[in-house]
């Protein structure tokens, strides 16, 4: 299943600390050799301050209690640097830890800077030291301390670029602590800045949107309302354009959100139009599953893709997250996905056929005969589906008021012919105008 693993595409667009949960997931699945995962972790740790963690991995990788001298030296450097930064930031940290002192702060940052300088002799150097101290704590893996200091730094910082950098760090720290509500707030705050900020170039702004969407995957597939919010964000024109241009692999997650989210069916039709041209530039079992049903009307292909989709979900760190329930572990999103995928197949298949053989339908739904019959009975009872089951004949009979998919195909073809005619006319007019010159 490594062919469907998106880690190599996603990791370069994440902070290196955010890559560790992905590697932990791959290690748990044993999707790659253990040695390969451990070496990848050590490589990631090189530019962090988590030297003790790197030492532990080295011991595990090489089955030894000895560690390289450069790791020992690096640890000494980290401890010394931490002490220096702690001393530099101490006056401001002491102030911020005093509730009565903090009450003197106001919403006006310039007033705060003047007040801190006049009453406490805390200037810009100490505020900069707080930023460096927070950043260093983050690199040490102390995400809680880093999040607190970065929040306090942003309350005092008047440099917009530094404040933006601190917000990215705060978001990463909240994600790593799995504080999903706070992380979502920071994500929305960051989105507002990215959308309103004046960047050096449109490409730079697009790159920030791409980073934001990749970081958001941690939140959207863990937050209670995340599967709705990922549709809201990824479907916005500027973000969808960024996906289609530079990150088509994110369509996997948007497609999954649409499949498991029944409340967003109106937007779903627009999404199908998106994956139609993109199925040639990027292929994924989940997007191909939708293409089989709604573009190609290939139900045998959809059946095969549904099996592949299940495997993709189980091996994806965002979609296949297990939930422990006592001594059991299950993948909630897989169950939701398969249930809704069967519903998609059933609904579309029923629009084409008025009388459906139950055995054929069971095969399309990847169920045995009895399971398919129970599933369809429950569906008829719980929805407004206009259908009945003929148990003796072993068929599902659809009422004739369902829209015929062939009529829809004819309408689509007519519309395409009109667009083609208009396009050819424009080209001919342009050519004639050039010839007249």
Coordinates of C-alpha atoms in Angstrom, one line a residue:
X1 CA 0.0 0.0 0.0
X2 CA 3.0 2.3 -0.1
X3 CA 1.9 3.4 -3.5
X4 CA -1.0 5.2 -2.0
X5 CA 1.0 6.7 0.9
X6 CA 1.0 10.5 0.7
X7 CA 3.6 11.1 3.4
X8 CA 6.4 12.0 0.9
X9 CA 4.0 14.7 -0.6
X10 CA 2.7 16.0 2.6
X11 CA 5.8 16.1 4.8
X12 CA 7.7 18.8 2.9
X13 CA 4.7 21.2 3.6
X14 CA 4.6 20.6 7.3
X15 CA 6.8 21.8 10.2
X16 CA 9.2 18.9 10.9
X17 CA 7.7 18.4 14.3
X18 CA 4.3 17.6 12.6
X19 CA 5.9 14.9 10.6
X20 CA 6.6 12.8 13.7
X21 CA 2.9 11.7 14.1
X22 CA 2.9 10.6 10.5
X23 CA 6.0 8.5 11.0
X24 CA 4.6 7.0 14.2
X25 CA 1.5 5.9 12.3
X26 CA 3.5 4.4 9.5
X27 CA 5.7 2.6 12.1
X28 CA 2.6 1.2 13.8
X29 CA 1.3 -0.2 10.5
X30 CA 4.7 -1.5 9.5
X31 CA 4.1 -0.1 6.1
X32 CA 7.9 0.4 5.7
X33 CA 10.9 -1.4 7.3
X34 CA 11.4 -0.4 10.9
X35 CA 15.0 0.6 10.2
X36 CA 13.9 3.0 7.4
X37 CA 11.4 4.8 9.8
X38 CA 13.9 5.1 12.6
X39 CA 16.5 6.6 10.2
X40 CA 13.9 9.1 8.9
X41 CA 13.2 10.1 12.6
X42 CA 16.9 10.7 13.3
X43 CA 17.1 12.8 10.1
X44 CA 14.2 14.9 11.2
X45 CA 15.6 15.4 14.7
X46 CA 18.9 16.8 13.4
X47 CA 17.6 20.4 13.2
X48 CA 15.7 20.3 16.5
X49 CA 16.8 20.4 20.1
X50 CA 15.3 17.0 21.0
X51 CA 18.7 15.4 21.5
X52 CA 17.6 12.9 24.2
X53 CA 14.9 11.6 21.8
X54 CA 17.5 11.3 19.0
X55 CA 19.8 9.4 21.4
X56 CA 17.0 6.9 22.3
X57 CA 16.2 6.3 18.6
X58 CA 19.9 5.8 17.8
X59 CA 20.2 3.2 20.6
X60 CA 17.1 1.4 19.3
X61 CA 18.3 1.5 15.7
X62 CA 21.8 0.2 16.3
X63 CA 21.0 -1.9 19.3
X64 CA 23.6 -0.2 21.5
X65 CA 23.8 1.9 24.6
X66 CA 26.6 4.1 23.1
X67 CA 25.8 7.3 21.2
X68 CA 27.9 9.3 18.8
X69 CA 30.1 12.0 20.4
X70 CA 28.4 14.7 18.2
X71 CA 25.1 13.9 19.9
X72 CA 26.7 14.3 23.3
X73 CA 28.3 17.6 22.3
X74 CA 25.0 18.8 20.8
X75 CA 23.2 18.0 24.0
X76 CA 25.7 20.2 25.9
X77 CA 25.2 23.0 23.4
X78 CA 21.4 22.8 23.8
X79 CA 21.5 22.9 27.6
X80 CA 23.9 25.9 27.6
X81 CA 21.8 27.8 25.0
X82 CA 18.6 27.1 26.9
X83 CA 20.1 28.6 30.1
X84 CA 21.3 31.7 28.2
X85 CA 17.8 32.3 26.6
X86 CA 16.1 31.7 29.9
X87 CA 18.2 34.4 31.6
X88 CA 17.6 36.8 28.7
X89 CA 13.8 36.3 28.9
X90 CA 13.6 36.1 32.7
X91 CA 12.5 39.8 33.4
X92 CA 9.6 39.5 30.9
X93 CA 8.7 36.0 32.0
X94 CA 8.6 37.1 35.6
X95 CA 6.3 40.0 34.7
X96 CA 3.9 37.8 32.8
X97 CA 3.7 35.2 35.6
X98 CA 2.6 37.9 38.0
X99 CA -1.2 38.3 37.7
X100 CA -1.3 41.8 39.2
X101 CA 1.4 43.0 36.8
X102 CA -0.4 41.5 33.8
X103 CA -3.5 43.5 34.7
X104 CA -1.6 46.7 33.8
X105 CA -1.5 45.6 30.1
X106 CA -4.0 47.1 27.7
X107 CA -5.2 46.3 24.1
X108 CA -2.9 49.1 22.9
X109 CA 0.5 47.5 22.1
X110 CA 2.3 50.8 21.9
X111 CA 1.1 51.8 25.3
X112 CA 2.2 48.4 26.7
X113 CA 5.7 48.8 25.3
X114 CA 6.0 52.2 26.8
X115 CA 4.7 51.1 30.2
X116 CA 7.0 48.0 30.3
X117 CA 10.0 50.2 29.5
X118 CA 9.1 53.0 32.0
X119 CA 8.0 50.9 35.0
X120 CA 9.8 47.6 34.6
X121 CA 12.8 48.4 32.4
X122 CA 11.7 45.8 29.9
X123 CA 12.4 46.8 26.3
X124 CA 12.4 45.4 22.8
X125 CA 15.4 43.2 23.5
X126 CA 13.6 41.3 26.3
X127 CA 10.5 40.9 24.0
X128 CA 12.7 39.5 21.3
X129 CA 14.3 37.2 23.9
X130 CA 10.9 35.9 24.8
X131 CA 10.3 35.0 21.1
X132 CA 13.7 33.2 20.9
X133 CA 13.0 31.4 24.2
X134 CA 9.6 30.2 23.0
X135 CA 11.0 29.0 19.7
X136 CA 13.8 27.2 21.5
X137 CA 11.3 25.5 23.8
X138 CA 9.3 24.4 20.8
X139 CA 12.4 22.8 19.3
X140 CA 13.0 21.0 22.6
X141 CA 9.6 19.5 22.4
X142 CA 8.1 21.6 25.2
X143 CA 5.0 22.5 23.2
X144 CA 3.0 23.6 26.2
X145 CA 5.5 26.2 27.3
X146 CA 6.1 27.3 23.7
X147 CA 2.4 27.8 23.1
X148 CA 2.1 30.0 26.3
X149 CA 5.1 32.1 25.5
X150 CA 4.2 32.6 21.8
X151 CA 0.7 33.7 22.8
X152 CA 2.2 36.3 25.2
X153 CA 4.7 37.4 22.6
X154 CA 2.0 38.1 20.1
X155 CA 0.2 40.2 22.6
X156 CA 3.3 42.5 22.7
X157 CA 4.8 42.2 19.3
X158 CA 4.4 45.1 16.8
X159 CA 6.3 43.4 14.0
X160 CA 3.6 41.8 11.7
X161 CA 6.0 39.3 10.2
X162 CA 7.3 38.1 13.5
X163 CA 3.7 38.0 14.8
X164 CA 2.7 35.8 11.9
X165 CA 5.7 33.5 12.5
X166 CA 4.7 33.2 16.1
X167 CA 1.1 32.3 15.1
X168 CA 2.4 29.5 12.9
X169 CA 4.4 28.2 15.9
X170 CA 1.4 28.5 18.2
X171 CA -0.8 26.5 15.7
X172 CA 1.8 23.7 15.5
X173 CA 2.2 23.5 19.2
X174 CA -1.6 23.2 19.8
X175 CA -1.8 20.5 17.1
X176 CA 1.0 18.5 18.7
X177 CA -0.8 18.8 22.1
X178 CA -4.1 17.7 20.4
X179 CA -5.9 20.8 21.6
X180 CA -8.3 20.7 18.7
X181 CA -10.6 23.5 19.7
X182 CA -7.8 26.0 20.3
X183 CA -6.0 24.8 17.2
X184 CA -9.1 25.5 15.1
X185 CA -9.3 29.0 16.5
X186 CA -5.6 29.6 15.6
X187 CA -6.2 28.1 12.2
X188 CA -9.1 30.5 11.5
X189 CA -7.0 33.4 12.8
X190 CA -4.1 32.5 10.5
X191 CA -6.5 32.1 7.5
X192 CA -7.8 35.6 8.0
X193 CA -4.3 37.0 8.0
X194 CA -3.3 35.1 4.9
X195 CA -6.4 36.2 3.0
X196 CA -6.0 39.8 3.9
X197 CA -2.2 40.3 4.1
X198 CA -0.3 41.9 1.2
X199 CA 2.3 39.3 0.1
X200 CA 5.3 39.9 -2.1
X201 CA 3.7 37.9 -4.9
X202 CA 0.5 35.9 -5.5
X203 CA 2.6 32.7 -5.6
X204 CA 3.8 33.5 -2.0
X205 CA 0.2 33.9 -0.9
X206 CA -0.8 30.7 -2.6
X207 CA 2.1 28.8 -0.9
X208 CA 0.8 30.0 2.5
X209 CA -2.6 28.7 1.7
X210 CA -1.2 25.3 0.7
X211 CA 0.8 25.2 4.0
X212 CA -2.4 26.1 5.9
X213 CA -4.5 23.3 4.2
X214 CA -1.9 20.7 4.9
X215 CA -1.6 21.7 8.6
X216 CA -5.4 21.8 8.8
X217 CA -5.7 18.0 8.1
X218 CA -4.6 17.2 11.7
X219 CA -7.5 19.4 13.0
X220 CA -10.3 18.6 10.5
X221 CA -10.0 14.8 11.0
X222 CA -9.9 15.1 14.8
X223 CA -12.3 18.0 15.6
X224 CA -16.0 17.1 16.0
X225 CA -17.0 19.5 13.3
X226 CA -13.9 19.1 11.2
X227 CA -15.4 17.2 8.2
X228 CA -17.8 20.1 7.6
X229 CA -15.2 22.8 8.1
X230 CA -12.7 21.1 5.6
X231 CA -15.4 21.4 2.9
X232 CA -15.9 25.1 3.8
X233 CA -12.2 25.9 3.6
X234 CA -11.1 23.7 0.7
X235 CA -14.1 24.6 -1.5
X236 CA -13.4 28.3 -1.5
X237 CA -12.2 29.4 -4.9
X238 CA -8.7 30.6 -3.9
X239 CA -8.0 27.5 -1.9
X240 CA -9.5 25.1 -4.5
X241 CA -7.4 26.8 -7.1
X242 CA -4.3 26.2 -5.0
X243 CA -5.2 22.5 -4.6
X244 CA -5.7 22.0 -8.4
X245 CA -2.5 23.9 -9.2
X246 CA 0.0 22.7 -6.6
X247 CA -1.6 20.1 -4.3
X248 CA -4.0 17.8 -6.1
X249 CA -3.4 15.0 -3.6
X250 CA -5.5 17.1 -1.1
X251 CA -8.5 16.1 -3.2
X252 CA -8.4 12.7 -1.4
X253 CA -9.4 14.5 1.9
X254 CA -12.0 16.8 0.3
X255 CA -13.6 13.8 -1.5
X256 CA -13.7 11.8 1.7
X257 CA -15.3 14.7 3.6
X258 CA -18.0 15.0 0.9
X259 CA -18.7 11.2 1.0
X260 CA -19.2 11.1 4.8
X261 CA -21.0 14.4 5.1
X262 CA -24.6 14.1 4.0
X263 CA -25.4 17.7 4.8
X264 CA -23.2 19.1 2.0
X265 CA -24.8 17.4 -1.0
X266 CA -25.6 20.7 -2.8
X267 CA -21.8 21.5 -2.9
X268 CA -21.1 17.9 -3.9
X269 CA -22.3 18.4 -7.4
X270 CA -19.8 21.3 -7.9
X271 CA -17.0 19.1 -6.5
X272 CA -17.7 16.4 -9.1
X273 CA -17.1 19.0 -11.8
X274 CA -13.7 19.6 -10.2
X275 CA -12.5 16.0 -10.2
X276 CA -13.6 15.4 -13.8
X277 CA -10.6 17.3 -15.4
X278 CA -8.3 16.5 -12.5
X279 CA -8.6 12.7 -12.8
X280 CA -6.0 12.8 -15.6
X281 CA -3.4 14.8 -13.5
X282 CA -4.0 13.0 -10.2
X283 CA -5.4 9.6 -9.5
X284 CA -6.5 8.4 -6.1
X285 CA -8.9 5.5 -5.4
X286 CA -11.2 7.8 -3.5
X287 CA -11.5 10.4 -6.3
X288 CA -11.6 7.5 -8.9
X289 CA -14.5 5.9 -6.9
X290 CA -16.6 9.1 -7.4
X291 CA -15.5 9.4 -11.0
X292 CA -16.7 5.8 -11.7
X293 CA -20.2 6.6 -10.3
X294 CA -20.9 10.2 -11.3
X295 CA -18.8 10.7 -14.4
X296 CA -18.4 7.3 -16.1
X297 CA -21.4 5.4 -14.6
X298 CA -19.1 2.4 -14.2
X299 CA -20.5 0.4 -11.3
X300 CA -18.2 -2.5 -11.7
X301 CA -15.3 -0.1 -11.5
X302 CA -16.9 1.6 -8.5
X303 CA -17.2 -1.7 -6.7
X304 CA -13.4 -2.4 -7.2
X305 CA -12.5 1.1 -6.2
X306 CA -14.6 0.8 -3.0
X307 CA -12.3 -2.1 -1.9
X308 CA -9.2 0.0 -2.7
X309 CA -10.7 3.0 -0.8
X310 CA -11.0 0.9 2.3
X311 CA -7.3 0.0 2.1
X312 CA -6.4 3.6 1.5
X313 CA -8.3 4.8 4.5
X314 CA -6.8 2.2 6.8
X315 CA -3.3 3.2 5.7
X316 CA -3.8 7.0 5.8
X317 CA -2.6 8.7 9.0
X318 CA -5.5 11.2 8.9
X319 CA -8.3 9.0 7.7
X320 CA -7.3 5.7 9.4
X321 CA -6.9 6.9 13.0
X322 CA -8.0 4.1 15.3
X323 CA -10.3 4.7 18.3
X324 CA -9.8 2.5 21.3
X325 CA -13.0 1.2 23.0
X326 CA -12.0 -1.0 25.9
X327 CA -10.1 -4.0 24.5
X328 CA -11.2 -3.2 20.9
X329 CA -10.0 -0.8 18.3
X330 CA -12.0 0.4 15.3
X331 CA -11.7 2.9 12.5
X332 CA -14.9 5.1 12.7
X333 CA -14.3 6.9 9.4
X334 CA -13.9 3.7 7.5
X335 CA -17.3 2.5 8.6
X336 CA -18.9 5.8 7.7
X337 CA -17.2 5.9 4.4
X338 CA -18.3 2.4 3.3
X339 CA -21.9 3.0 4.4
X340 CA -22.1 6.2 2.4
X341 CA -20.2 4.8 -0.5
X342 CA -22.8 2.0 -0.8
X343 CA -25.5 4.6 -0.6
X344 CA -23.9 6.5 -3.5
X345 CA -23.7 3.4 -5.6
X346 CA -27.3 2.4 -4.8
X347 CA -28.8 5.8 -5.4
X348 CA -27.1 6.2 -8.8
X349 CA -27.7 2.6 -9.9
X350 CA -31.4 3.0 -9.0
X351 CA -31.8 6.1 -11.2
X352 CA -30.8 4.0 -14.2
X353 CA -32.7 0.7 -13.5
X354 CA -36.4 0.4 -12.6
X355 CA -36.1 -3.3 -11.6
X356 CA -32.9 -4.5 -10.0
X357 CA -31.8 -8.0 -9.2
X358 CA -30.9 -8.3 -5.5
X359 CA -28.0 -10.6 -6.2
X360 CA -26.5 -8.1 -8.7
X361 CA -27.0 -5.2 -6.3
X362 CA -25.4 -7.2 -3.4
X363 CA -22.3 -7.7 -5.6
X364 CA -22.2 -4.0 -6.5
X365 CA -22.3 -3.1 -2.8
X366 CA -19.7 -5.6 -1.7
X367 CA -22.2 -7.4 0.5
X368 CA -23.6 -10.9 0.7
X369 CA -27.3 -11.4 -0.3
X370 CA -28.7 -11.3 3.2
X371 CA -26.7 -8.3 4.2
X372 CA -27.7 -6.4 1.0
X373 CA -31.4 -7.2 1.6
X374 CA -31.3 -5.9 5.2
X375 CA -29.3 -2.9 4.2
X376 CA -31.9 -1.9 1.5
X377 CA -34.8 -2.6 3.8
X378 CA -33.3 -0.2 6.4
X379 CA -32.6 2.3 3.7
X380 CA -36.2 2.3 2.5
X381 CA -37.5 2.6 6.0
X382 CA -35.2 5.4 7.0
X383 CA -35.3 7.6 3.9
X384 CA -37.8 8.9 1.3
X385 CA -36.6 6.3 -1.2
X386 CA -39.5 5.4 -3.5
X387 CA -38.9 1.6 -3.8
X388 CA -40.1 -1.8 -2.7
X389 CA -38.7 -5.3 -2.5
X390 CA -40.1 -8.3 -4.3
X391 CA -38.8 -11.1 -2.1
X392 CA -40.1 -13.9 -4.3
X393 CA -38.5 -12.5 -7.4
X394 CA -35.5 -11.3 -5.5
X395 CA -35.7 -7.8 -7.0
X396 CA -35.9 -4.2 -5.9
X397 CA -38.5 -2.3 -7.8
X398 CA -38.1 1.5 -8.2
X399 CA -41.1 3.8 -8.7
X400 CA -41.1 5.5 -12.1
X401 CA -40.9 9.0 -10.7
X402 CA -37.1 8.8 -10.3
X403 CA -35.1 11.0 -12.7
X404 CA -33.6 9.0 -15.5
X405 CA -29.8 9.3 -15.7
X406 CA -29.8 9.0 -19.5
X407 CA -31.9 12.1 -19.7
X408 CA -29.3 13.8 -17.6
X409 CA -26.5 12.5 -20.0
X410 CA -28.4 13.9 -23.0
X411 CA -28.7 17.3 -21.3
X412 CA -25.0 17.3 -20.5
X413 CA -24.1 16.4 -24.1
X414 CA -26.3 19.1 -25.5
X415 CA -24.7 21.7 -23.2
X416 CA -21.2 20.4 -24.2
X417 CA -22.2 20.8 -27.9
X418 CA -23.3 24.3 -27.4
X419 CA -20.1 25.2 -25.6
X420 CA -18.0 23.6 -28.3
X421 CA -19.9 25.5 -31.0
X422 CA -19.3 28.8 -29.3
X423 CA -15.6 28.1 -28.8
X424 CA -15.1 27.2 -32.4
X425 CA -17.0 30.3 -33.5
X426 CA -14.7 32.5 -31.3
X427 CA -11.6 30.8 -32.8
X428 CA -12.8 31.3 -36.4
X429 CA -13.7 35.0 -35.7
X430 CA -10.2 35.5 -34.2
X431 CA -8.5 33.8 -37.2
X432 CA -10.6 35.9 -39.7
X433 CA -9.6 39.1 -37.9
X434 CA -5.9 38.1 -38.0
X435 CA -6.2 37.4 -41.8
X436 CA -7.9 40.8 -42.4
X437 CA -4.9 42.5 -40.9

